[in-house]
GROMACS .gro file of C-alpha atoms in nm:
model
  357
    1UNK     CA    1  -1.439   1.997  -3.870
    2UNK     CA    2  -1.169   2.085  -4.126
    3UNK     CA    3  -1.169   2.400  -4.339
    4UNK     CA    4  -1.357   2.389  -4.648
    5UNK     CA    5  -1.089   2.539  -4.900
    6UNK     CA    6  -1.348   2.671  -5.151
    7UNK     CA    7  -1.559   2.839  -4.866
    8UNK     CA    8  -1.198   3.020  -4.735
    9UNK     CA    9  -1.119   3.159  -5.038
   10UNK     CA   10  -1.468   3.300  -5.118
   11UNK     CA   11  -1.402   3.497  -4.771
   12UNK     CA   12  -1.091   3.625  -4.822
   13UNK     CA   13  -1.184   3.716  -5.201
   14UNK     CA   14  -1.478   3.938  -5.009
   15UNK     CA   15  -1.198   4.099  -4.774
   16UNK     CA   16  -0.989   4.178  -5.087
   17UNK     CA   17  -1.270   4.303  -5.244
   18UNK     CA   18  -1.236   4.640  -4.999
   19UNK     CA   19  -0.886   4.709  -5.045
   20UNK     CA   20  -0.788   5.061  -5.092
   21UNK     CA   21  -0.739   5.229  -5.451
   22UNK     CA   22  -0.347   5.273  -5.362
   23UNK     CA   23  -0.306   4.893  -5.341
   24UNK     CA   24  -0.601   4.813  -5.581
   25UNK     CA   25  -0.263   4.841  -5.870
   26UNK     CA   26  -0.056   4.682  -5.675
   27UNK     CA   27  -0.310   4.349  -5.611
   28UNK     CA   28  -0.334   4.348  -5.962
   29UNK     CA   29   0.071   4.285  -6.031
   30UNK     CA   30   0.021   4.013  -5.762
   31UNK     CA   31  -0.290   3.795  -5.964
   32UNK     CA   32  -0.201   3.875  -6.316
   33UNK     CA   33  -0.592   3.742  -6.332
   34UNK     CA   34  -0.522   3.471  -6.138
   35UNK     CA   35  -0.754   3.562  -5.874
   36UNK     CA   36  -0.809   3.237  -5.714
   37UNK     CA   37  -0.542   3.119  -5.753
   38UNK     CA   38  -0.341   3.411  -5.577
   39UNK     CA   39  -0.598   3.378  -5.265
   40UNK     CA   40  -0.546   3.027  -5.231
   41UNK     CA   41  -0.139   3.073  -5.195
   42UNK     CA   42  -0.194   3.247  -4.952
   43UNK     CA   43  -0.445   3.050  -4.776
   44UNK     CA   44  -0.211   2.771  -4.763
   45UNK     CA   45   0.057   3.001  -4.645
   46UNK     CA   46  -0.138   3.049  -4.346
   47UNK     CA   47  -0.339   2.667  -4.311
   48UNK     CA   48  -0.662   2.834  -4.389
   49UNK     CA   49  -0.669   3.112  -4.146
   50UNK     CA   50  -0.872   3.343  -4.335
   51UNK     CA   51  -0.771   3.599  -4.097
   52UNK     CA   52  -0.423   3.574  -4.102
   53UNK     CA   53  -0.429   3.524  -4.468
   54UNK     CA   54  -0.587   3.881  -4.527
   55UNK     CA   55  -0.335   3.969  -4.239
   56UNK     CA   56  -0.035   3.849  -4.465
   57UNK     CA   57  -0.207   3.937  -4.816
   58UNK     CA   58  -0.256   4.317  -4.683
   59UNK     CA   59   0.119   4.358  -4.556
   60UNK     CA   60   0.209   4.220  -4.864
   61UNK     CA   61   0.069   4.461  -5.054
   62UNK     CA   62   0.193   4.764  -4.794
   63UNK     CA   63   0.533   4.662  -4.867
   64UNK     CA   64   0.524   4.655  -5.213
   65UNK     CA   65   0.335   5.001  -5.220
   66UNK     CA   66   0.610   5.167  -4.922
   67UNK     CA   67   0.866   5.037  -5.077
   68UNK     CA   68   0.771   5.104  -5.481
   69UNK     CA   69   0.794   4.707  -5.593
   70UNK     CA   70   0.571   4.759  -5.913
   71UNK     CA   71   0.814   4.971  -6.089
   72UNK     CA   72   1.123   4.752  -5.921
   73UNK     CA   73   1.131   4.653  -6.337
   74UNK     CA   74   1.222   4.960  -6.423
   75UNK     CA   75   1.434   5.099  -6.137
   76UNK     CA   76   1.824   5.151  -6.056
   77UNK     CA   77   1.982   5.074  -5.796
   78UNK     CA   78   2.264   5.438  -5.910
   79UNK     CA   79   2.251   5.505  -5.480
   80UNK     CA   80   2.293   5.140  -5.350
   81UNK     CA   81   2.670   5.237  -5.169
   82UNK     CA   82   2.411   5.386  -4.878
   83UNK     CA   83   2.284   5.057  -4.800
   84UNK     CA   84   2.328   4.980  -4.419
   85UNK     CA   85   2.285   4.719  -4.219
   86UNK     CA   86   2.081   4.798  -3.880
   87UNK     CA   87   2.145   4.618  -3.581
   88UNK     CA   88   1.827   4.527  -3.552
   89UNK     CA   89   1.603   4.224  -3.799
   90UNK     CA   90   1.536   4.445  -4.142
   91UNK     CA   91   1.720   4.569  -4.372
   92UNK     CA   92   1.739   4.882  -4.498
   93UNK     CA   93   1.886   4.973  -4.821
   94UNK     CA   94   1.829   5.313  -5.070
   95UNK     CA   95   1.754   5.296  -5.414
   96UNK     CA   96   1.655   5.598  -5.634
   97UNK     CA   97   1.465   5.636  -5.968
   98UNK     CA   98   1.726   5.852  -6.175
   99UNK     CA   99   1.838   5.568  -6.394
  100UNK     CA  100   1.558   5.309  -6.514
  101UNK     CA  101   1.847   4.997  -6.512
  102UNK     CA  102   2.121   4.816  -6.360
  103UNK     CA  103   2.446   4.943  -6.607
  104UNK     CA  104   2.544   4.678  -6.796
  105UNK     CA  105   2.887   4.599  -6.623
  106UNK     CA  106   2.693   4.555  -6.334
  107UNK     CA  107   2.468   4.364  -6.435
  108UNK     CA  108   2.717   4.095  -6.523
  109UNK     CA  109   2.873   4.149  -6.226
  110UNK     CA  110   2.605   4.062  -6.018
  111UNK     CA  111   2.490   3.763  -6.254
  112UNK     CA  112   2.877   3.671  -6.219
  113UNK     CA  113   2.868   3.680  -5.861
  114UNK     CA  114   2.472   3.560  -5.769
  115UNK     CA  115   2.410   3.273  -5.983
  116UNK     CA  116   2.058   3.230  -6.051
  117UNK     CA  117   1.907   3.097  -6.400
  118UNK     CA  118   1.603   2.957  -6.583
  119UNK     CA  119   1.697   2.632  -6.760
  120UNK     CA  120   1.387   2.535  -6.901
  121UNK     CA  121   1.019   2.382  -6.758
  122UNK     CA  122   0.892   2.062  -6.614
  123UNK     CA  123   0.702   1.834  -6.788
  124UNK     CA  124   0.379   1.978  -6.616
  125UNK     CA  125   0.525   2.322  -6.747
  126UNK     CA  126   0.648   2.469  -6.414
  127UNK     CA  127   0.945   2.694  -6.516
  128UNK     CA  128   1.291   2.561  -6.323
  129UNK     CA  129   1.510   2.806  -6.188
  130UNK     CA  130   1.868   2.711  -6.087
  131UNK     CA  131   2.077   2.873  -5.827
  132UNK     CA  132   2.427   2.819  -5.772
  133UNK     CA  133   2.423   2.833  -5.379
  134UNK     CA  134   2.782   2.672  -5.355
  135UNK     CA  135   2.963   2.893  -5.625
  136UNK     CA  136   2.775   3.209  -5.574
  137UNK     CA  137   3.013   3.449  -5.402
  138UNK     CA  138   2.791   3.797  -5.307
  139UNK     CA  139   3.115   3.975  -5.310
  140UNK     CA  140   3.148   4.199  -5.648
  141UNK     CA  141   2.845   4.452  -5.597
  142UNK     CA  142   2.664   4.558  -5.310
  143UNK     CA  143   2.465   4.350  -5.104
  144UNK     CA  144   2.182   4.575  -5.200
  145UNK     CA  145   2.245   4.498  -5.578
  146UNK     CA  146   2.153   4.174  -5.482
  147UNK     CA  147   1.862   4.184  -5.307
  148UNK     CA  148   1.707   4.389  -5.591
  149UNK     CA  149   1.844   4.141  -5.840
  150UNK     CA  150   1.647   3.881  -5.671
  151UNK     CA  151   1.339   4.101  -5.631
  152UNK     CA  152   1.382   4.150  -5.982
  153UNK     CA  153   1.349   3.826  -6.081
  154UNK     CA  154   1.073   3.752  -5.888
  155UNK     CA  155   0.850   4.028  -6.048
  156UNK     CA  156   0.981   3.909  -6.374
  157UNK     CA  157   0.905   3.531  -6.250
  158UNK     CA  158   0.537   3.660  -6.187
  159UNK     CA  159   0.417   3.881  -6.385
  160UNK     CA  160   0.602   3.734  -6.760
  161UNK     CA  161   0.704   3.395  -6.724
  162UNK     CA  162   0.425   3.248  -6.535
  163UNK     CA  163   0.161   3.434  -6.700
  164UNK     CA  164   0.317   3.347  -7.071
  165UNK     CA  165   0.369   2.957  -6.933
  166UNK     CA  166  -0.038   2.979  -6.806
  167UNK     CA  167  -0.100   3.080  -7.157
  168UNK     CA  168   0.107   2.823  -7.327
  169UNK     CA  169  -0.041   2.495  -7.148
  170UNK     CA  170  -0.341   2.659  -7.086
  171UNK     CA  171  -0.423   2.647  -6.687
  172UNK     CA  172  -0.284   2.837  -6.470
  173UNK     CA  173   0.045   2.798  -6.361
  174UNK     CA  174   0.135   2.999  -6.036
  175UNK     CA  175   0.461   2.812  -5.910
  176UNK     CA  176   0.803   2.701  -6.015
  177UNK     CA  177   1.073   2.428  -5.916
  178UNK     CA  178   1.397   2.487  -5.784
  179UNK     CA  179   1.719   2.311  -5.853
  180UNK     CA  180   2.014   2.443  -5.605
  181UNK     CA  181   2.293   2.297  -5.672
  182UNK     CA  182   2.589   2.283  -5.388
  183UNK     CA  183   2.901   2.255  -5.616
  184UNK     CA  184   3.193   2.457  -5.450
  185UNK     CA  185   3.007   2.496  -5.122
  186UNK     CA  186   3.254   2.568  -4.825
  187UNK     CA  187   3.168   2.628  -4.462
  188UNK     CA  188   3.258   3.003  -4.539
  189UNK     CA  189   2.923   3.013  -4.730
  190UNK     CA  190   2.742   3.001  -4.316
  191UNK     CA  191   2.867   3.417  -4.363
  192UNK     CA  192   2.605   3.495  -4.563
  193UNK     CA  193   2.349   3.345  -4.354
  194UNK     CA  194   2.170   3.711  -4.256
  195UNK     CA  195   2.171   3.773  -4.656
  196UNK     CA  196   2.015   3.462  -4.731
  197UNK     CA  197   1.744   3.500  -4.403
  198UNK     CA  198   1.674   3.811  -4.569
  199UNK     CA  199   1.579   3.644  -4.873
  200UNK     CA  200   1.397   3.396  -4.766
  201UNK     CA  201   1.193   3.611  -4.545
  202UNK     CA  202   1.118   3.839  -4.879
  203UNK     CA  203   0.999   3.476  -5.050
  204UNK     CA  204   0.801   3.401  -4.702
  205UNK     CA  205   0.646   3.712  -4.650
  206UNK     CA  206   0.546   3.860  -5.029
  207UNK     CA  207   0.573   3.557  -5.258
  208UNK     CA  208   0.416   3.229  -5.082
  209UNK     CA  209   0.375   2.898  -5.210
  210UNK     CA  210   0.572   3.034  -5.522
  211UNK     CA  211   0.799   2.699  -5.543
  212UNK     CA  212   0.684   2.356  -5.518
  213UNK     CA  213   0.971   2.185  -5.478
  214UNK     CA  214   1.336   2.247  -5.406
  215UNK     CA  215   1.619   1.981  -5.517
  216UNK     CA  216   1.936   1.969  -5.430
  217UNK     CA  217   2.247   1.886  -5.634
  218UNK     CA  218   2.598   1.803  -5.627
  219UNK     CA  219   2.610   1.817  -5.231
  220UNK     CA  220   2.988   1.798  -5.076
  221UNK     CA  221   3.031   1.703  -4.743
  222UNK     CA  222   3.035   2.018  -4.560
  223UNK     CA  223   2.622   1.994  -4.659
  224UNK     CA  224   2.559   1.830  -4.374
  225UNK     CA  225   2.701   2.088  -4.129
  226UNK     CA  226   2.550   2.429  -4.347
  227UNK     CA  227   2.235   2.235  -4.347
  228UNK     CA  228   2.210   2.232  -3.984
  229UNK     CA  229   2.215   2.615  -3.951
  230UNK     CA  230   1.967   2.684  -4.228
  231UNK     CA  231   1.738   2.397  -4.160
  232UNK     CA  232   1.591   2.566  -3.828
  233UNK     CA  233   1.588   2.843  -3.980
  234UNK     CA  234   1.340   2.774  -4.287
  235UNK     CA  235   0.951   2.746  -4.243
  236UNK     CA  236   0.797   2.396  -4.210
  237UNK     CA  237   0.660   2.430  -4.526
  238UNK     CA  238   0.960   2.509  -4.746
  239UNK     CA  239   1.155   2.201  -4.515
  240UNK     CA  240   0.906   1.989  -4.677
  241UNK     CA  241   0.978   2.055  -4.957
  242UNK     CA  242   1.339   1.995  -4.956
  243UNK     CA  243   1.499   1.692  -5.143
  244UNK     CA  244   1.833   1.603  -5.157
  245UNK     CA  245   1.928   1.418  -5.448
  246UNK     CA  246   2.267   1.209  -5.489
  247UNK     CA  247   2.524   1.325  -5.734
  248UNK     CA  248   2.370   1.568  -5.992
  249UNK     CA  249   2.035   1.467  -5.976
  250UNK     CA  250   1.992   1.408  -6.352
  251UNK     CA  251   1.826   1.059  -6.319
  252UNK     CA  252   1.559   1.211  -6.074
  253UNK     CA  253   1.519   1.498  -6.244
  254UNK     CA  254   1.462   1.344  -6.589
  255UNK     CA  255   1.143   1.194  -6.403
  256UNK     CA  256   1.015   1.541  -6.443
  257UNK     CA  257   1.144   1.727  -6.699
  258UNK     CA  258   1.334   1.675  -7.020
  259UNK     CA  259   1.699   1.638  -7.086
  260UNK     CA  260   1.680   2.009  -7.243
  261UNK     CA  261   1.555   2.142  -6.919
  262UNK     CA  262   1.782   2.013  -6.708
  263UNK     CA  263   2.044   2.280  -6.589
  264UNK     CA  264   2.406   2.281  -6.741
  265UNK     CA  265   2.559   2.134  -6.393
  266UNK     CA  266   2.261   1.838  -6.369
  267UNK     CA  267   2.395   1.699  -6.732
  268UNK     CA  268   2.732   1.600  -6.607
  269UNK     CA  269   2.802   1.299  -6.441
  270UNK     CA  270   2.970   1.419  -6.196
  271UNK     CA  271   3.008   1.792  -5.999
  272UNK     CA  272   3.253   1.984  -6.183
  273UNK     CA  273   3.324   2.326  -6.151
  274UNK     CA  274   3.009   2.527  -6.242
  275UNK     CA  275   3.175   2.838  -6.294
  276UNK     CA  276   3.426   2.628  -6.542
  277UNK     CA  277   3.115   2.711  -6.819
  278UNK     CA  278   3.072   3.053  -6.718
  279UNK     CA  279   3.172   3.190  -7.082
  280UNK     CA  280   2.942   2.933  -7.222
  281UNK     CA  281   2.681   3.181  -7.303
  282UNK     CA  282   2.360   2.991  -7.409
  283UNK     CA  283   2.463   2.669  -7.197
  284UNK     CA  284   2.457   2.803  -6.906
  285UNK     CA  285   2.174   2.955  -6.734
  286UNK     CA  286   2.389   3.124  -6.481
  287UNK     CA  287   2.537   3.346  -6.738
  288UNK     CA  288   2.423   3.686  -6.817
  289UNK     CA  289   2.440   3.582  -7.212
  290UNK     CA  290   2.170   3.314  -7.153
  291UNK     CA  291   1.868   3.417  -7.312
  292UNK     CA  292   1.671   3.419  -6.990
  293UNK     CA  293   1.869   3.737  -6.840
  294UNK     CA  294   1.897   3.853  -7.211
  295UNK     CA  295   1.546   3.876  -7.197
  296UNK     CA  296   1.510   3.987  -6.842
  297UNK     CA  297   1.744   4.290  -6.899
  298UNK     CA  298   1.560   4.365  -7.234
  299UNK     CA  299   1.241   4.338  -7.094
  300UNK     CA  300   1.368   4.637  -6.776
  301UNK     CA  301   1.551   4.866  -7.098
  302UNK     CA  302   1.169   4.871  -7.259
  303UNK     CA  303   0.966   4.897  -6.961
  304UNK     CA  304   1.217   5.227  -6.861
  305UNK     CA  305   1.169   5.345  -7.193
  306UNK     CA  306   0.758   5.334  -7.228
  307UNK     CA  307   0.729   5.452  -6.843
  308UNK     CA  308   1.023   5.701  -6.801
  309UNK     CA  309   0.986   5.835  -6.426
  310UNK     CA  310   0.811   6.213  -6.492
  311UNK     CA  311   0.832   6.274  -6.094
  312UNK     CA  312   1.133   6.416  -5.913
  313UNK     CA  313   1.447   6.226  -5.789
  314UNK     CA  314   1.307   6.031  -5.500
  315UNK     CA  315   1.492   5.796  -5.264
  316UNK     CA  316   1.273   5.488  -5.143
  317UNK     CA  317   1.376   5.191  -4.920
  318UNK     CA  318   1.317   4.821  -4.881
  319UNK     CA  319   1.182   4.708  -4.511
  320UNK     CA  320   1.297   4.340  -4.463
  321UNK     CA  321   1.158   4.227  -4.127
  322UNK     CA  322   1.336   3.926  -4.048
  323UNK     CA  323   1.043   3.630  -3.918
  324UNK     CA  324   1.329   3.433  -3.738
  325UNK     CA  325   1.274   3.450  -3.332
  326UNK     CA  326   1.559   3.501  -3.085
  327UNK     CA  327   1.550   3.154  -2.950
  328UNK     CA  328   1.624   3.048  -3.301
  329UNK     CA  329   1.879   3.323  -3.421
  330UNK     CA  330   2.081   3.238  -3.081
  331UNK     CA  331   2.067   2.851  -3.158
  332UNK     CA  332   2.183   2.939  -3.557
  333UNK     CA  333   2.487   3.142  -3.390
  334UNK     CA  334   2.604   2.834  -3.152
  335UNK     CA  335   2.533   2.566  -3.436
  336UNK     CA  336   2.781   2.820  -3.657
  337UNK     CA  337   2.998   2.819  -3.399
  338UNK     CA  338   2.995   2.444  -3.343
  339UNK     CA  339   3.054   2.385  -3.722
  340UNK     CA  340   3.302   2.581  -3.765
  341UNK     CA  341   3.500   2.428  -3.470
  342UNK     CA  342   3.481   2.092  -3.634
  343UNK     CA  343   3.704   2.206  -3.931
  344UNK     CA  344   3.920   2.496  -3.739
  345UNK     CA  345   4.210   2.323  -3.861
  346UNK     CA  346   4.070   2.344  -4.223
  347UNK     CA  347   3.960   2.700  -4.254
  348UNK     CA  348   4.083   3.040  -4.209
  349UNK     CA  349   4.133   3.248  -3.903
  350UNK     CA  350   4.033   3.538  -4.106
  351UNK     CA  351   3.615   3.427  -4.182
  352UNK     CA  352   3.390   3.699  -4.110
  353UNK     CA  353   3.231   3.686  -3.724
  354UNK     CA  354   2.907   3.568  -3.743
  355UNK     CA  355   2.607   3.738  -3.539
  356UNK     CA  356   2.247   3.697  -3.559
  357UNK     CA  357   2.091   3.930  -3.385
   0.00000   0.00000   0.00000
């Protein structure tokens, strides 16, 4: 007999019901009164299982209690230089609560250097985020900077745009799309692979069933080769969801959303440079003069300003256990390693060794 869905989530609902008063708060960032709703992600997350759902629900919440995620909003990152990577599968990386906010240059730095946008919403009003996988380069803060950024925009993601989108079509809306778009992508990019594990475990792990589709744009044709190495590396479930769309999508895409929706890089005809718009402002939802991340930042200044920290200096830490097993860590190393053979004569002697650990 299958799993009744309704009967699953009236289980789990009684299992939340006893959570502790520490993580009672921290539940309550996670629904944003979509109760249901929030228990059913994560019943899907796990096919049912209401066991390992309240498994994966509860660590959720530990994590974002150990490691201070509700006031991530209103947080600096004024100690990230001690980051460290461990040679082990989580990450590690120090943050403390003496300034409420990224400083502005670094702010644009990071939105230089990690390019991630809202462009608009789908017809059904999911919001669509962009990411410029190809063009973003992770090398002008620290990596730590960017794992808070995306953190950041996930809590932001959760707990204002969905909730304000819910209220604007009126039903809840608990997931987004995602356009990545592949312009400038270079074998080089396979050095970030731990960084980008790491974020996909955080998406895994603390915000499932968040995205219901991924689309990909402006693909060159070292895709094929990168895609090999991340491929085995992503859950069944977000694989599914993967489509690869020719050129810059825009025809597909304009089965779904409107023409305003559709990112800066999906209304060309072709893939041009998306960094060539970069001073754009307003046109491009990379930059950090779009009105998404001028709301985003203005929305962090006024939540530091209403909750100013009244406790002591404290240093905290994010815990990033990575999901991926040996078996598949060592066959991501030799399909780098293969890869990278194919185009030795095309790429430098100088790219960063690779090890997954």
């Amino acid at each position: 007999m299958g799993v009744n869905p309704q009967d699953a989530i009236k289980k789990l609902k009684v299992l939340m019901d006893q959570v502790d008063h520490s993580t009672r708060k921290s539940f309550q960032n996670v629904h944003q009164g979509f109760l249901i709703e929030t228990l059913d992600r994560f019943l899907r997350a796990r096919d049912y299982d209401v066991g390992k759902a309240h498994k994966m629900l509860v660590d959720c919440l530990k994590w974002r209690v150990e490691n201070q995620i509700d006031k991530i909003l209103r947080v600096s990152v004024s100690t990230a230089r001690l980051l460290r990577w461990l040679p082990i599968l989580f990450l590690t990386a120090f943050y403390c609560l003496q300034k409420p906010i990224f400083p502005a240059d670094v702010y644009r730095s990071v939105r230089d250097s990690q390019l991630v946008g809202l462009s608009g919403y789908s017809k059904e009003g999911l919001p669509i985020f962009a990411i410029g996988v190809g063009l973003s380069t992770l090398d002008k803060e620290h990596v730590h900077d960017y794992v808070q950024s995306h953190i950041q925009i996930n809590e932001y993601r959760d707990r204002v745009i969905l909730p304000s989108a819910s209220k604007k079509y009126g039903r809840p809306i608990t997931s987004c799309v995602k356009i990545l778009d592949m312009t400038g992508l270079k074998l080089s990019a396979l050095g970030h692979i731990k960084f980008l594990t790491i974020l996909s475990t955080i998406d895994d792990l603390n915000y499932p069933e968040r995205t219901t589709a991924y689309y990909i744009v402006n693909v060159p044709y070292v895709f094929s080769s990168c895609w090999k190495v991340v491929k085995p590396l992503l859950h069944e479930r977000t694989r599914k969801k993967v489509q690869v769309l020719p050129g810059c999508g825009r025809d597909e895409l304009l089965k779904i959303m409107d023409y305003t929706s559709l990112p800066h890089f999906c209304k060309r005809g072709s893939s041009l440079s998306s960094r060539s718009s970069a001073h754009q402002g307003g046109n491009n939802c990379y930059s950090s003069d779009h009105f998404f991340h001028q709301q985003l930042y203005s929305y962090i200044k006024q939540q530091s300003m209403i909750n100013e920290p009244t406790e002591p200096i404290r240093k905290g830490s994010f815990h990033v256990t990575l999901q991926a097993s040996a078996s598949k860590s060592k066959g991501a190393a030799k399909t780098v390693e293969s890869e990278f053979r194919k185009y030795e004569n095309g790429i430098s002697d100088t790219l960063i060794e690779l090890e997954i650990m």
